[in-house]
Amino acid sequence: MTSLVFMGTPEFSVPILTMLHEEGYSILAVVTQPDRPVGRKKVLTPTPVKKEALRLGLPVIQPEKLKGSPQLDEILSLQPDIVVTAAFGQLLPKEILEAPKYGCLNVHASLLPAYRGGAPIHQAVIDGQTETGVTIMYMAQKLDAGDIISQKSIPIEQSDTTGVLFEKLSVVGRDLLKETLPTIINGSNARLVQDESLVTFARNISREQERIDWKQSAQDIYNLVRGLNPWPVAYTTLKQENVKIWWGQPSQQTYSQPVGTVVELKVDRVIVQTGDKLAFEITELQPAGKKKMSAEEFLRGTGSKLQIGDQFE
């Protein structure tokens, strides 16, 4: 029986771990990020992968940083035939990359060499891409630069958020890994070197990237909003307070006010001038210190004093 160590952290990784267990692989350990405080009450919360590992009765290892840690020696001592990672959140030390008989594999949520890095799904939506996918690849010391073994693409629908795509790609990744693993073990797998001239990057989302730039087009703002939904969520500033923008859509009507100006107020939406003469219709938002609410709730309550001509920055 092939033995493996699985490394993953968010919901994206869970179906993949479950599949490996159901397929009968001998999972020696599950490595995931440490428990983190969550919410206003800072409740210490395990990762989705840890919850699933405990449900399956698998041993869990949670290093703060794998390189140079006692947990690194623990993992090496297990002598797995293969290591599988999926959105683990840490680079693997050289000692692990070189140890397993069948190597270390990664389930990466992009069509490599496009979107190497930690936020490939977010960035594909923000960039307005119409296609993405999953790559099964051998891991190398350089980030996401290993040889490609298999890929599968899917369309990005205009209404897809990053959250929706996470769910879709998680299933695609699970099924693709299920098909690919036997070819790695029996030695019949393909191995394609990435074309470095086609490499693009998807760095982790920065706080500055989360801010809406009203000089952009309505479509670009829409892509940012859905690309950051449901986390970390795009934001803007109104009367010196940050406001998260959860949802909206481009308006088909043209306006000619300064960018960021509230050009129209309807019962269920706040319409804001963008940089391409069109506007963005905010339909779901979250003022600072408040819960997420519809624009209609906002305009009846917290935003009742909002007027045409007010400015988002």
PDB file of C-alpha atoms in Angstrom:
ATOM      1  CA  MET A   1       0.000   0.000   0.000  1.00  0.00           C
ATOM      2  CA  THR A   2       1.332   3.430  -0.970  1.00  0.00           C
ATOM      3  CA  SER A   3       1.955   5.634   2.045  1.00  0.00           C
ATOM      4  CA  LEU A   4       1.739   9.408   2.017  1.00  0.00           C
ATOM      5  CA  VAL A   5       1.777  12.570   4.058  1.00  0.00           C
ATOM      6  CA  PHE A   6      -0.888  15.135   3.174  1.00  0.00           C
ATOM      7  CA  MET A   7      -0.383  18.878   3.663  1.00  0.00           C
ATOM      8  CA  GLY A   8      -3.240  21.355   3.328  1.00  0.00           C
ATOM      9  CA  THR A   9      -5.114  24.026   5.196  1.00  0.00           C
ATOM     10  CA  PRO A  10      -8.382  25.592   3.854  1.00  0.00           C
ATOM     11  CA  GLU A  11     -11.680  24.165   2.594  1.00  0.00           C
ATOM     12  CA  PHE A  12     -10.109  23.781  -0.865  1.00  0.00           C
ATOM     13  CA  SER A  13      -7.941  20.964   0.497  1.00  0.00           C
ATOM     14  CA  VAL A  14     -10.645  18.993   2.305  1.00  0.00           C
ATOM     15  CA  PRO A  15     -12.205  17.027  -0.611  1.00  0.00           C
ATOM     16  CA  ILE A  16      -8.703  16.042  -1.704  1.00  0.00           C
ATOM     17  CA  LEU A  17      -7.835  14.649   1.735  1.00  0.00           C
ATOM     18  CA  THR A  18     -11.171  12.838   1.909  1.00  0.00           C
ATOM     19  CA  MET A  19     -10.595  11.262  -1.517  1.00  0.00           C
ATOM     20  CA  LEU A  20      -7.127  10.016  -0.556  1.00  0.00           C
ATOM     21  CA  HIS A  21      -8.601   8.373   2.527  1.00  0.00           C
ATOM     22  CA  GLU A  22     -11.478   6.812   0.580  1.00  0.00           C
ATOM     23  CA  GLU A  23      -9.097   5.485  -2.095  1.00  0.00           C
ATOM     24  CA  GLY A  24      -7.232   3.540   0.554  1.00  0.00           C
ATOM     25  CA  TYR A  25      -3.889   5.322   0.604  1.00  0.00           C
ATOM     26  CA  SER A  26      -2.044   4.916   3.881  1.00  0.00           C
ATOM     27  CA  ILE A  27      -2.066   8.474   5.254  1.00  0.00           C
ATOM     28  CA  LEU A  28       0.729   8.588   7.826  1.00  0.00           C
ATOM     29  CA  ALA A  29       0.054  12.181   8.906  1.00  0.00           C
ATOM     30  CA  VAL A  30      -1.841  15.331   7.971  1.00  0.00           C
ATOM     31  CA  VAL A  31       0.182  18.546   8.196  1.00  0.00           C
ATOM     32  CA  THR A  32      -1.740  21.825   8.489  1.00  0.00           C
ATOM     33  CA  GLN A  33      -1.394  25.345   9.869  1.00  0.00           C
ATOM     34  CA  PRO A  34      -1.748  25.896  13.642  1.00  0.00           C
ATOM     35  CA  ASP A  35      -5.134  26.770  15.159  1.00  0.00           C
ATOM     36  CA  ARG A  36      -5.823  30.523  14.861  1.00  0.00           C
ATOM     37  CA  PRO A  37      -8.077  32.949  16.796  1.00  0.00           C
ATOM     38  CA  VAL A  38     -11.201  33.732  14.745  1.00  0.00           C
ATOM     39  CA  GLY A  39     -13.959  36.351  15.092  1.00  0.00           C
ATOM     40  CA  ARG A  40     -14.488  39.176  17.529  1.00  0.00           C
ATOM     41  CA  LYS A  41     -14.188  36.801  20.479  1.00  0.00           C
ATOM     42  CA  LYS A  42     -10.896  35.432  19.116  1.00  0.00           C
ATOM     43  CA  VAL A  43     -11.955  31.820  19.509  1.00  0.00           C
ATOM     44  CA  LEU A  44      -9.044  29.471  18.782  1.00  0.00           C
ATOM     45  CA  THR A  45     -10.205  27.579  15.699  1.00  0.00           C
ATOM     46  CA  PRO A  46      -8.697  24.585  13.870  1.00  0.00           C
ATOM     47  CA  THR A  47      -8.237  24.649  10.104  1.00  0.00           C
ATOM     48  CA  PRO A  48     -10.824  22.885   7.913  1.00  0.00           C
ATOM     49  CA  VAL A  49      -8.202  20.251   7.085  1.00  0.00           C
ATOM     50  CA  LYS A  50      -7.525  19.561  10.770  1.00  0.00           C
ATOM     51  CA  LYS A  51     -11.242  19.108  11.414  1.00  0.00           C
ATOM     52  CA  GLU A  52     -11.478  16.611   8.552  1.00  0.00           C
ATOM     53  CA  ALA A  53      -8.315  14.767   9.626  1.00  0.00           C
ATOM     54  CA  LEU A  54      -9.660  14.339  13.153  1.00  0.00           C
ATOM     55  CA  ARG A  55     -13.003  13.148  11.751  1.00  0.00           C
ATOM     56  CA  LEU A  56     -11.130  10.510   9.751  1.00  0.00           C
ATOM     57  CA  GLY A  57      -9.014   9.540  12.762  1.00  0.00           C
ATOM     58  CA  LEU A  58      -5.721  10.666  11.207  1.00  0.00           C
ATOM     59  CA  PRO A  59      -2.705  12.050  13.134  1.00  0.00           C
ATOM     60  CA  VAL A  60      -2.217  15.812  12.768  1.00  0.00           C
ATOM     61  CA  ILE A  61       1.011  17.847  12.768  1.00  0.00           C
ATOM     62  CA  GLN A  62       0.797  21.662  13.028  1.00  0.00           C
ATOM     63  CA  PRO A  63       4.144  23.452  12.602  1.00  0.00           C
ATOM     64  CA  GLU A  64       4.208  27.241  12.806  1.00  0.00           C
ATOM     65  CA  LYS A  65       7.081  27.099  10.343  1.00  0.00           C
ATOM     66  CA  LEU A  66       8.186  23.769   8.916  1.00  0.00           C
ATOM     67  CA  LYS A  67      11.790  24.638   8.055  1.00  0.00           C
ATOM     68  CA  GLY A  68      14.093  23.884  10.981  1.00  0.00           C
ATOM     69  CA  SER A  69      11.274  22.677  13.226  1.00  0.00           C
ATOM     70  CA  PRO A  70      11.077  19.465  15.286  1.00  0.00           C
ATOM     71  CA  GLN A  71       8.025  18.582  13.178  1.00  0.00           C
ATOM     72  CA  LEU A  72      10.271  18.427  10.094  1.00  0.00           C
ATOM     73  CA  ASP A  73      12.235  15.545  11.637  1.00  0.00           C
ATOM     74  CA  GLU A  74       8.962  13.914  12.674  1.00  0.00           C
ATOM     75  CA  ILE A  75       7.673  13.985   9.076  1.00  0.00           C
ATOM     76  CA  LEU A  76      10.960  12.677   7.660  1.00  0.00           C
ATOM     77  CA  SER A  77      10.957   9.826  10.168  1.00  0.00           C
ATOM     78  CA  LEU A  78       7.630   8.633   8.744  1.00  0.00           C
ATOM     79  CA  GLN A  79       9.362   7.879   5.395  1.00  0.00           C
ATOM     80  CA  PRO A  80       6.275   8.389   3.192  1.00  0.00           C
ATOM     81  CA  ASP A  81       6.311   7.131  -0.406  1.00  0.00           C
ATOM     82  CA  ILE A  82       4.840  10.429  -1.532  1.00  0.00           C
ATOM     83  CA  VAL A  83       3.908  13.857  -0.161  1.00  0.00           C
ATOM     84  CA  VAL A  84       0.759  15.586  -1.477  1.00  0.00           C
ATOM     85  CA  THR A  85       0.164  19.278  -0.827  1.00  0.00           C
ATOM     86  CA  ALA A  86      -2.906  21.398  -1.615  1.00  0.00           C
ATOM     87  CA  ALA A  87      -3.005  25.028  -0.464  1.00  0.00           C
ATOM     88  CA  PHE A  88      -0.780  24.229   2.516  1.00  0.00           C
ATOM     89  CA  GLY A  89       0.475  27.779   2.920  1.00  0.00           C
ATOM     90  CA  GLN A  90       4.191  27.102   3.464  1.00  0.00           C
ATOM     91  CA  LEU A  91       7.130  26.278   1.216  1.00  0.00           C
ATOM     92  CA  LEU A  92       8.567  22.794   1.752  1.00  0.00           C
ATOM     93  CA  PRO A  93      12.189  22.480   2.905  1.00  0.00           C
ATOM     94  CA  LYS A  94      14.679  20.773   0.628  1.00  0.00           C
ATOM     95  CA  GLU A  95      14.900  17.779   3.021  1.00  0.00           C
ATOM     96  CA  ILE A  96      11.253  16.936   2.386  1.00  0.00           C
ATOM     97  CA  LEU A  97      11.336  17.624  -1.352  1.00  0.00           C
ATOM     98  CA  GLU A  98      14.123  15.083  -1.793  1.00  0.00           C
ATOM     99  CA  ALA A  99      12.913  12.358   0.580  1.00  0.00           C
ATOM    100  CA  PRO A 100       9.818  10.557  -0.820  1.00  0.00           C
ATOM    101  CA  LYS A 101      10.248   7.726  -3.338  1.00  0.00           C
ATOM    102  CA  TYR A 102       7.624   9.184  -5.701  1.00  0.00           C
ATOM    103  CA  GLY A 103       8.392  12.825  -4.938  1.00  0.00           C
ATOM    104  CA  CYS A 104       6.266  15.700  -3.639  1.00  0.00           C
ATOM    105  CA  LEU A 105       3.144  16.707  -5.564  1.00  0.00           C
ATOM    106  CA  ASN A 106       1.132  19.901  -5.442  1.00  0.00           C
ATOM    107  CA  VAL A 107      -2.475  20.493  -6.456  1.00  0.00           C
ATOM    108  CA  HIS A 108      -2.294  24.089  -7.737  1.00  0.00           C
ATOM    109  CA  ALA A 109      -5.395  26.103  -8.596  1.00  0.00           C
ATOM    110  CA  SER A 110      -4.269  27.585 -11.901  1.00  0.00           C
ATOM    111  CA  LEU A 111      -3.185  26.543 -15.353  1.00  0.00           C
ATOM    112  CA  LEU A 112       0.544  26.814 -14.785  1.00  0.00           C
ATOM    113  CA  PRO A 113       2.776  28.538 -15.734  1.00  0.00           C
ATOM    114  CA  ALA A 114       0.055  31.200 -15.309  1.00  0.00           C
ATOM    115  CA  TYR A 115      -0.562  32.549 -11.814  1.00  0.00           C
ATOM    116  CA  ARG A 116       2.228  31.042  -9.752  1.00  0.00           C
ATOM    117  CA  GLY A 117       1.851  32.041  -6.103  1.00  0.00           C
ATOM    118  CA  GLY A 118      -0.528  32.097  -3.177  1.00  0.00           C
ATOM    119  CA  ALA A 119      -3.625  33.738  -4.666  1.00  0.00           C
ATOM    120  CA  PRO A 120      -4.177  32.245  -8.140  1.00  0.00           C
ATOM    121  CA  ILE A 121      -7.976  32.073  -7.885  1.00  0.00           C
ATOM    122  CA  HIS A 122      -8.395  35.600  -6.529  1.00  0.00           C
ATOM    123  CA  GLN A 123      -6.106  37.044  -9.187  1.00  0.00           C
ATOM    124  CA  ALA A 124      -7.717  35.212 -12.102  1.00  0.00           C
ATOM    125  CA  VAL A 125     -11.119  36.692 -11.196  1.00  0.00           C
ATOM    126  CA  ILE A 126      -9.690  40.171 -10.526  1.00  0.00           C
ATOM    127  CA  ASP A 127      -7.996  40.084 -13.937  1.00  0.00           C
ATOM    128  CA  GLY A 128     -11.298  39.224 -15.635  1.00  0.00           C
ATOM    129  CA  GLN A 129     -10.053  35.885 -16.942  1.00  0.00           C
ATOM    130  CA  THR A 130     -12.632  33.622 -18.597  1.00  0.00           C
ATOM    131  CA  GLU A 131     -10.789  30.367 -17.946  1.00  0.00           C
ATOM    132  CA  THR A 132      -8.829  28.795 -15.109  1.00  0.00           C
ATOM    133  CA  GLY A 133      -8.093  25.280 -13.922  1.00  0.00           C
ATOM    134  CA  VAL A 134      -6.002  22.937 -11.807  1.00  0.00           C
ATOM    135  CA  THR A 135      -2.476  21.644 -12.295  1.00  0.00           C
ATOM    136  CA  ILE A 136      -0.965  18.560 -10.680  1.00  0.00           C
ATOM    137  CA  MET A 137       2.770  19.194 -10.537  1.00  0.00           C
ATOM    138  CA  TYR A 138       5.996  17.994  -9.015  1.00  0.00           C
ATOM    139  CA  MET A 139       7.232  20.411  -6.389  1.00  0.00           C
ATOM    140  CA  ALA A 140      10.596  22.169  -6.731  1.00  0.00           C
ATOM    141  CA  GLN A 141      12.517  24.577  -4.523  1.00  0.00           C
ATOM    142  CA  LYS A 142      11.380  27.512  -6.673  1.00  0.00           C
ATOM    143  CA  LEU A 143       7.764  28.543  -6.023  1.00  0.00           C
ATOM    144  CA  ASP A 144       5.296  26.613  -8.244  1.00  0.00           C
ATOM    145  CA  ALA A 145       8.026  26.037 -10.821  1.00  0.00           C
ATOM    146  CA  GLY A 146       8.071  22.213 -10.885  1.00  0.00           C
ATOM    147  CA  ASP A 147       7.222  20.011 -13.835  1.00  0.00           C
ATOM    148  CA  ILE A 148       3.569  19.706 -14.851  1.00  0.00           C
ATOM    149  CA  ILE A 149       2.024  16.239 -14.728  1.00  0.00           C
ATOM    150  CA  SER A 150      -1.613  16.910 -15.612  1.00  0.00           C
ATOM    151  CA  GLN A 151      -4.034  19.821 -16.031  1.00  0.00           C
ATOM    152  CA  LYS A 152      -7.753  20.418 -16.408  1.00  0.00           C
ATOM    153  CA  SER A 153      -9.429  23.717 -17.312  1.00  0.00           C
ATOM    154  CA  ILE A 154     -12.855  25.133 -16.496  1.00  0.00           C
ATOM    155  CA  PRO A 155     -14.584  28.380 -17.550  1.00  0.00           C
ATOM    156  CA  ILE A 156     -14.925  31.344 -15.204  1.00  0.00           C
ATOM    157  CA  GLU A 157     -18.509  32.564 -15.425  1.00  0.00           C
ATOM    158  CA  GLN A 158     -19.224  36.303 -15.245  1.00  0.00           C
ATOM    159  CA  SER A 159     -21.057  35.805 -11.948  1.00  0.00           C
ATOM    160  CA  ASP A 160     -18.399  33.572 -10.349  1.00  0.00           C
ATOM    161  CA  THR A 161     -16.855  34.818  -7.129  1.00  0.00           C
ATOM    162  CA  THR A 162     -13.578  33.563  -5.731  1.00  0.00           C
ATOM    163  CA  GLY A 163     -15.597  31.560  -3.187  1.00  0.00           C
ATOM    164  CA  VAL A 164     -17.598  29.830  -5.919  1.00  0.00           C
ATOM    165  CA  LEU A 165     -14.442  29.048  -7.884  1.00  0.00           C
ATOM    166  CA  PHE A 166     -12.734  27.639  -4.794  1.00  0.00           C
ATOM    167  CA  GLU A 167     -15.525  25.089  -4.527  1.00  0.00           C
ATOM    168  CA  LYS A 168     -15.470  24.228  -8.246  1.00  0.00           C
ATOM    169  CA  LEU A 169     -11.677  23.902  -8.416  1.00  0.00           C
ATOM    170  CA  SER A 170     -11.538  21.861  -5.246  1.00  0.00           C
ATOM    171  CA  VAL A 171     -13.693  19.206  -6.900  1.00  0.00           C
ATOM    172  CA  VAL A 172     -11.709  19.405 -10.147  1.00  0.00           C
ATOM    173  CA  GLY A 173      -8.458  19.049  -8.200  1.00  0.00           C
ATOM    174  CA  ARG A 174      -9.778  16.074  -6.258  1.00  0.00           C
ATOM    175  CA  ASP A 175     -10.824  14.227  -9.403  1.00  0.00           C
ATOM    176  CA  LEU A 176      -7.677  15.104 -11.343  1.00  0.00           C
ATOM    177  CA  LEU A 177      -5.413  13.926  -8.516  1.00  0.00           C
ATOM    178  CA  LYS A 178      -7.427  10.705  -8.245  1.00  0.00           C
ATOM    179  CA  GLU A 179      -6.743  10.024 -11.963  1.00  0.00           C
ATOM    180  CA  THR A 180      -3.111  11.145 -11.845  1.00  0.00           C
ATOM    181  CA  LEU A 181      -1.747   9.448  -8.713  1.00  0.00           C
ATOM    182  CA  PRO A 182      -1.775   5.883 -10.124  1.00  0.00           C
ATOM    183  CA  THR A 183       0.253   7.042 -13.150  1.00  0.00           C
ATOM    184  CA  ILE A 184       2.894   8.478 -10.831  1.00  0.00           C
ATOM    185  CA  ILE A 185       3.112   5.302  -8.797  1.00  0.00           C
ATOM    186  CA  ASN A 186       3.319   2.981 -11.837  1.00  0.00           C
ATOM    187  CA  GLY A 187       5.729   5.298 -13.652  1.00  0.00           C
ATOM    188  CA  SER A 188       3.546   6.036 -16.692  1.00  0.00           C
ATOM    189  CA  ASN A 189       2.965   9.729 -15.952  1.00  0.00           C
ATOM    190  CA  ALA A 190       3.880  12.583 -18.259  1.00  0.00           C
ATOM    191  CA  ARG A 191       6.296  15.286 -17.147  1.00  0.00           C
ATOM    192  CA  LEU A 192       6.266  18.693 -18.855  1.00  0.00           C
ATOM    193  CA  VAL A 193       8.804  21.411 -18.035  1.00  0.00           C
ATOM    194  CA  GLN A 194       7.111  24.801 -17.596  1.00  0.00           C
ATOM    195  CA  ASP A 195       7.742  27.435 -20.254  1.00  0.00           C
ATOM    196  CA  GLU A 196       9.390  30.246 -18.266  1.00  0.00           C
ATOM    197  CA  SER A 197       8.523  32.810 -20.963  1.00  0.00           C
ATOM    198  CA  LEU A 198       4.815  32.342 -20.140  1.00  0.00           C
ATOM    199  CA  VAL A 199       5.091  32.691 -16.343  1.00  0.00           C
ATOM    200  CA  THR A 200       2.782  35.121 -14.521  1.00  0.00           C
ATOM    201  CA  PHE A 201       2.408  35.575 -10.771  1.00  0.00           C
ATOM    202  CA  ALA A 202      -0.444  35.812  -8.285  1.00  0.00           C
ATOM    203  CA  ARG A 203       1.048  37.154  -5.062  1.00  0.00           C
ATOM    204  CA  ASN A 204      -0.936  37.096  -1.831  1.00  0.00           C
ATOM    205  CA  ILE A 205      -3.558  39.859  -1.780  1.00  0.00           C
ATOM    206  CA  SER A 206      -2.299  43.040  -0.101  1.00  0.00           C
ATOM    207  CA  ARG A 207      -4.402  45.500   1.909  1.00  0.00           C
ATOM    208  CA  GLU A 208      -3.809  48.161  -0.740  1.00  0.00           C
ATOM    209  CA  GLN A 209      -5.092  45.812  -3.456  1.00  0.00           C
ATOM    210  CA  GLU A 210      -8.353  45.417  -1.538  1.00  0.00           C
ATOM    211  CA  ARG A 211      -9.134  49.144  -1.896  1.00  0.00           C
ATOM    212  CA  ILE A 212     -11.475  50.097  -4.760  1.00  0.00           C
ATOM    213  CA  ASP A 213      -9.965  52.585  -7.186  1.00  0.00           C
ATOM    214  CA  TRP A 214     -12.969  54.485  -8.548  1.00  0.00           C
ATOM    215  CA  LYS A 215     -10.846  55.673 -11.487  1.00  0.00           C
ATOM    216  CA  GLN A 216     -11.054  52.149 -12.860  1.00  0.00           C
ATOM    217  CA  SER A 217     -13.836  51.020 -15.189  1.00  0.00           C
ATOM    218  CA  ALA A 218     -17.112  49.663 -13.802  1.00  0.00           C
ATOM    219  CA  GLN A 219     -16.196  46.201 -15.115  1.00  0.00           C
ATOM    220  CA  ASP A 220     -12.762  46.268 -13.425  1.00  0.00           C
ATOM    221  CA  ILE A 221     -14.389  47.280 -10.130  1.00  0.00           C
ATOM    222  CA  TYR A 222     -16.913  44.461 -10.530  1.00  0.00           C
ATOM    223  CA  ASN A 223     -14.047  42.003 -11.117  1.00  0.00           C
ATOM    224  CA  LEU A 224     -12.292  43.240  -7.963  1.00  0.00           C
ATOM    225  CA  VAL A 225     -15.446  42.942  -5.847  1.00  0.00           C
ATOM    226  CA  ARG A 226     -16.210  39.381  -6.947  1.00  0.00           C
ATOM    227  CA  GLY A 227     -12.513  38.468  -6.871  1.00  0.00           C
ATOM    228  CA  LEU A 228     -12.328  39.400  -3.175  1.00  0.00           C
ATOM    229  CA  ASN A 229     -15.663  37.804  -2.237  1.00  0.00           C
ATOM    230  CA  PRO A 230     -16.093  36.197   0.279  1.00  0.00           C
ATOM    231  CA  TRP A 231     -12.659  37.137   1.600  1.00  0.00           C
ATOM    232  CA  PRO A 232     -10.921  39.471   2.202  1.00  0.00           C
ATOM    233  CA  VAL A 233     -13.694  41.694   0.633  1.00  0.00           C
ATOM    234  CA  ALA A 234     -13.068  44.921  -1.313  1.00  0.00           C
ATOM    235  CA  TYR A 235     -13.425  48.198   0.528  1.00  0.00           C
ATOM    236  CA  THR A 236     -13.739  51.910  -0.046  1.00  0.00           C
ATOM    237  CA  THR A 237     -13.902  55.008   2.172  1.00  0.00           C
ATOM    238  CA  LEU A 238     -16.962  57.181   2.791  1.00  0.00           C
ATOM    239  CA  LYS A 239     -16.775  60.196   5.101  1.00  0.00           C
ATOM    240  CA  GLN A 240     -13.441  58.946   6.473  1.00  0.00           C
ATOM    241  CA  GLU A 241     -14.787  55.509   7.405  1.00  0.00           C
ATOM    242  CA  ASN A 242     -14.030  52.254   5.587  1.00  0.00           C
ATOM    243  CA  VAL A 243     -16.954  50.462   3.983  1.00  0.00           C
ATOM    244  CA  LYS A 244     -16.689  46.888   2.705  1.00  0.00           C
ATOM    245  CA  ILE A 245     -18.374  46.348  -0.651  1.00  0.00           C
ATOM    246  CA  TRP A 246     -19.721  42.800  -0.810  1.00  0.00           C
ATOM    247  CA  TRP A 247     -21.630  42.938  -4.063  1.00  0.00           C
ATOM    248  CA  GLY A 248     -22.832  45.073  -6.927  1.00  0.00           C
ATOM    249  CA  GLN A 249     -22.728  45.266 -10.718  1.00  0.00           C
ATOM    250  CA  PRO A 250     -21.815  47.649 -13.524  1.00  0.00           C
ATOM    251  CA  SER A 251     -24.560  50.083 -14.501  1.00  0.00           C
ATOM    252  CA  GLN A 252     -25.566  50.366 -18.148  1.00  0.00           C
ATOM    253  CA  GLN A 253     -26.284  54.079 -17.798  1.00  0.00           C
ATOM    254  CA  THR A 254     -23.645  56.760 -18.411  1.00  0.00           C
ATOM    255  CA  TYR A 255     -22.853  59.651 -16.055  1.00  0.00           C
ATOM    256  CA  SER A 256     -20.333  62.496 -16.116  1.00  0.00           C
ATOM    257  CA  GLN A 257     -19.540  63.275 -12.465  1.00  0.00           C
ATOM    258  CA  PRO A 258     -16.126  63.088 -10.763  1.00  0.00           C
ATOM    259  CA  VAL A 259     -15.106  59.484 -10.031  1.00  0.00           C
ATOM    260  CA  GLY A 260     -16.398  58.154  -6.703  1.00  0.00           C
ATOM    261  CA  THR A 261     -19.417  60.493  -6.670  1.00  0.00           C
ATOM    262  CA  VAL A 262     -22.809  59.117  -5.627  1.00  0.00           C
ATOM    263  CA  VAL A 263     -24.726  59.868  -8.839  1.00  0.00           C
ATOM    264  CA  GLU A 264     -28.025  58.225  -7.974  1.00  0.00           C
ATOM    265  CA  LEU A 265     -29.791  56.590  -5.022  1.00  0.00           C
ATOM    266  CA  LYS A 266     -32.432  53.945  -5.604  1.00  0.00           C
ATOM    267  CA  VAL A 267     -34.413  51.961  -3.059  1.00  0.00           C
ATOM    268  CA  ASP A 268     -32.043  48.981  -3.245  1.00  0.00           C
ATOM    269  CA  ARG A 269     -28.758  50.377  -4.577  1.00  0.00           C
ATOM    270  CA  VAL A 270     -26.188  53.134  -4.336  1.00  0.00           C
ATOM    271  CA  ILE A 271     -24.869  54.153  -7.758  1.00  0.00           C
ATOM    272  CA  VAL A 272     -21.300  55.492  -7.914  1.00  0.00           C
ATOM    273  CA  GLN A 273     -19.431  57.120 -10.817  1.00  0.00           C
ATOM    274  CA  THR A 274     -16.471  55.132 -12.165  1.00  0.00           C
ATOM    275  CA  GLY A 275     -13.660  56.025 -14.534  1.00  0.00           C
ATOM    276  CA  ASP A 276     -15.238  54.938 -17.804  1.00  0.00           C
ATOM    277  CA  LYS A 277     -18.371  57.151 -17.697  1.00  0.00           C
ATOM    278  CA  LEU A 278     -20.411  54.185 -16.511  1.00  0.00           C
ATOM    279  CA  ALA A 279     -21.185  53.588 -12.834  1.00  0.00           C
ATOM    280  CA  PHE A 280     -21.073  50.798 -10.282  1.00  0.00           C
ATOM    281  CA  GLU A 281     -24.280  49.852  -8.497  1.00  0.00           C
ATOM    282  CA  ILE A 282     -23.589  48.809  -4.884  1.00  0.00           C
ATOM    283  CA  THR A 283     -26.208  46.343  -3.659  1.00  0.00           C
ATOM    284  CA  GLU A 284     -24.547  44.749  -0.599  1.00  0.00           C
ATOM    285  CA  LEU A 285     -22.131  46.430   1.815  1.00  0.00           C
ATOM    286  CA  GLN A 286     -20.808  46.558   5.366  1.00  0.00           C
ATOM    287  CA  PRO A 287     -20.149  49.870   7.135  1.00  0.00           C
ATOM    288  CA  ALA A 288     -17.354  49.923   9.750  1.00  0.00           C
ATOM    289  CA  GLY A 289     -18.460  48.193  12.957  1.00  0.00           C
ATOM    290  CA  LYS A 290     -21.717  46.915  11.408  1.00  0.00           C
ATOM    291  CA  LYS A 291     -22.886  43.630   9.974  1.00  0.00           C
ATOM    292  CA  LYS A 292     -23.119  42.924   6.266  1.00  0.00           C
ATOM    293  CA  MET A 293     -26.379  44.337   4.883  1.00  0.00           C
ATOM    294  CA  SER A 294     -28.254  45.038   1.664  1.00  0.00           C
ATOM    295  CA  ALA A 295     -28.074  48.526   0.206  1.00  0.00           C
ATOM    296  CA  GLU A 296     -31.780  48.834   0.961  1.00  0.00           C
ATOM    297  CA  GLU A 297     -31.165  48.161   4.688  1.00  0.00           C
ATOM    298  CA  PHE A 298     -28.220  50.554   4.618  1.00  0.00           C
ATOM    299  CA  LEU A 299     -30.237  53.406   3.086  1.00  0.00           C
ATOM    300  CA  ARG A 300     -33.018  52.924   5.640  1.00  0.00           C
ATOM    301  CA  GLY A 301     -30.581  52.998   8.558  1.00  0.00           C
ATOM    302  CA  THR A 302     -26.881  53.849   8.760  1.00  0.00           C
ATOM    303  CA  GLY A 303     -26.841  55.429   5.319  1.00  0.00           C
ATOM    304  CA  SER A 304     -30.085  57.380   5.558  1.00  0.00           C
ATOM    305  CA  LYS A 305     -28.176  60.678   5.413  1.00  0.00           C
ATOM    306  CA  LEU A 306     -26.271  59.690   2.266  1.00  0.00           C
ATOM    307  CA  GLN A 307     -26.951  62.149  -0.558  1.00  0.00           C
ATOM    308  CA  ILE A 308     -26.344  62.412  -4.269  1.00  0.00           C
ATOM    309  CA  GLY A 309     -23.020  64.196  -4.654  1.00  0.00           C
ATOM    310  CA  ASP A 310     -21.373  62.528  -1.640  1.00  0.00           C
ATOM    311  CA  GLN A 311     -17.979  61.074  -2.409  1.00  0.00           C
ATOM    312  CA  PHE A 312     -16.460  57.603  -2.068  1.00  0.00           C
ATOM    313  CA  GLU A 313     -12.658  57.691  -1.940  1.00  0.00           C
TER     314      GLU A 313
END
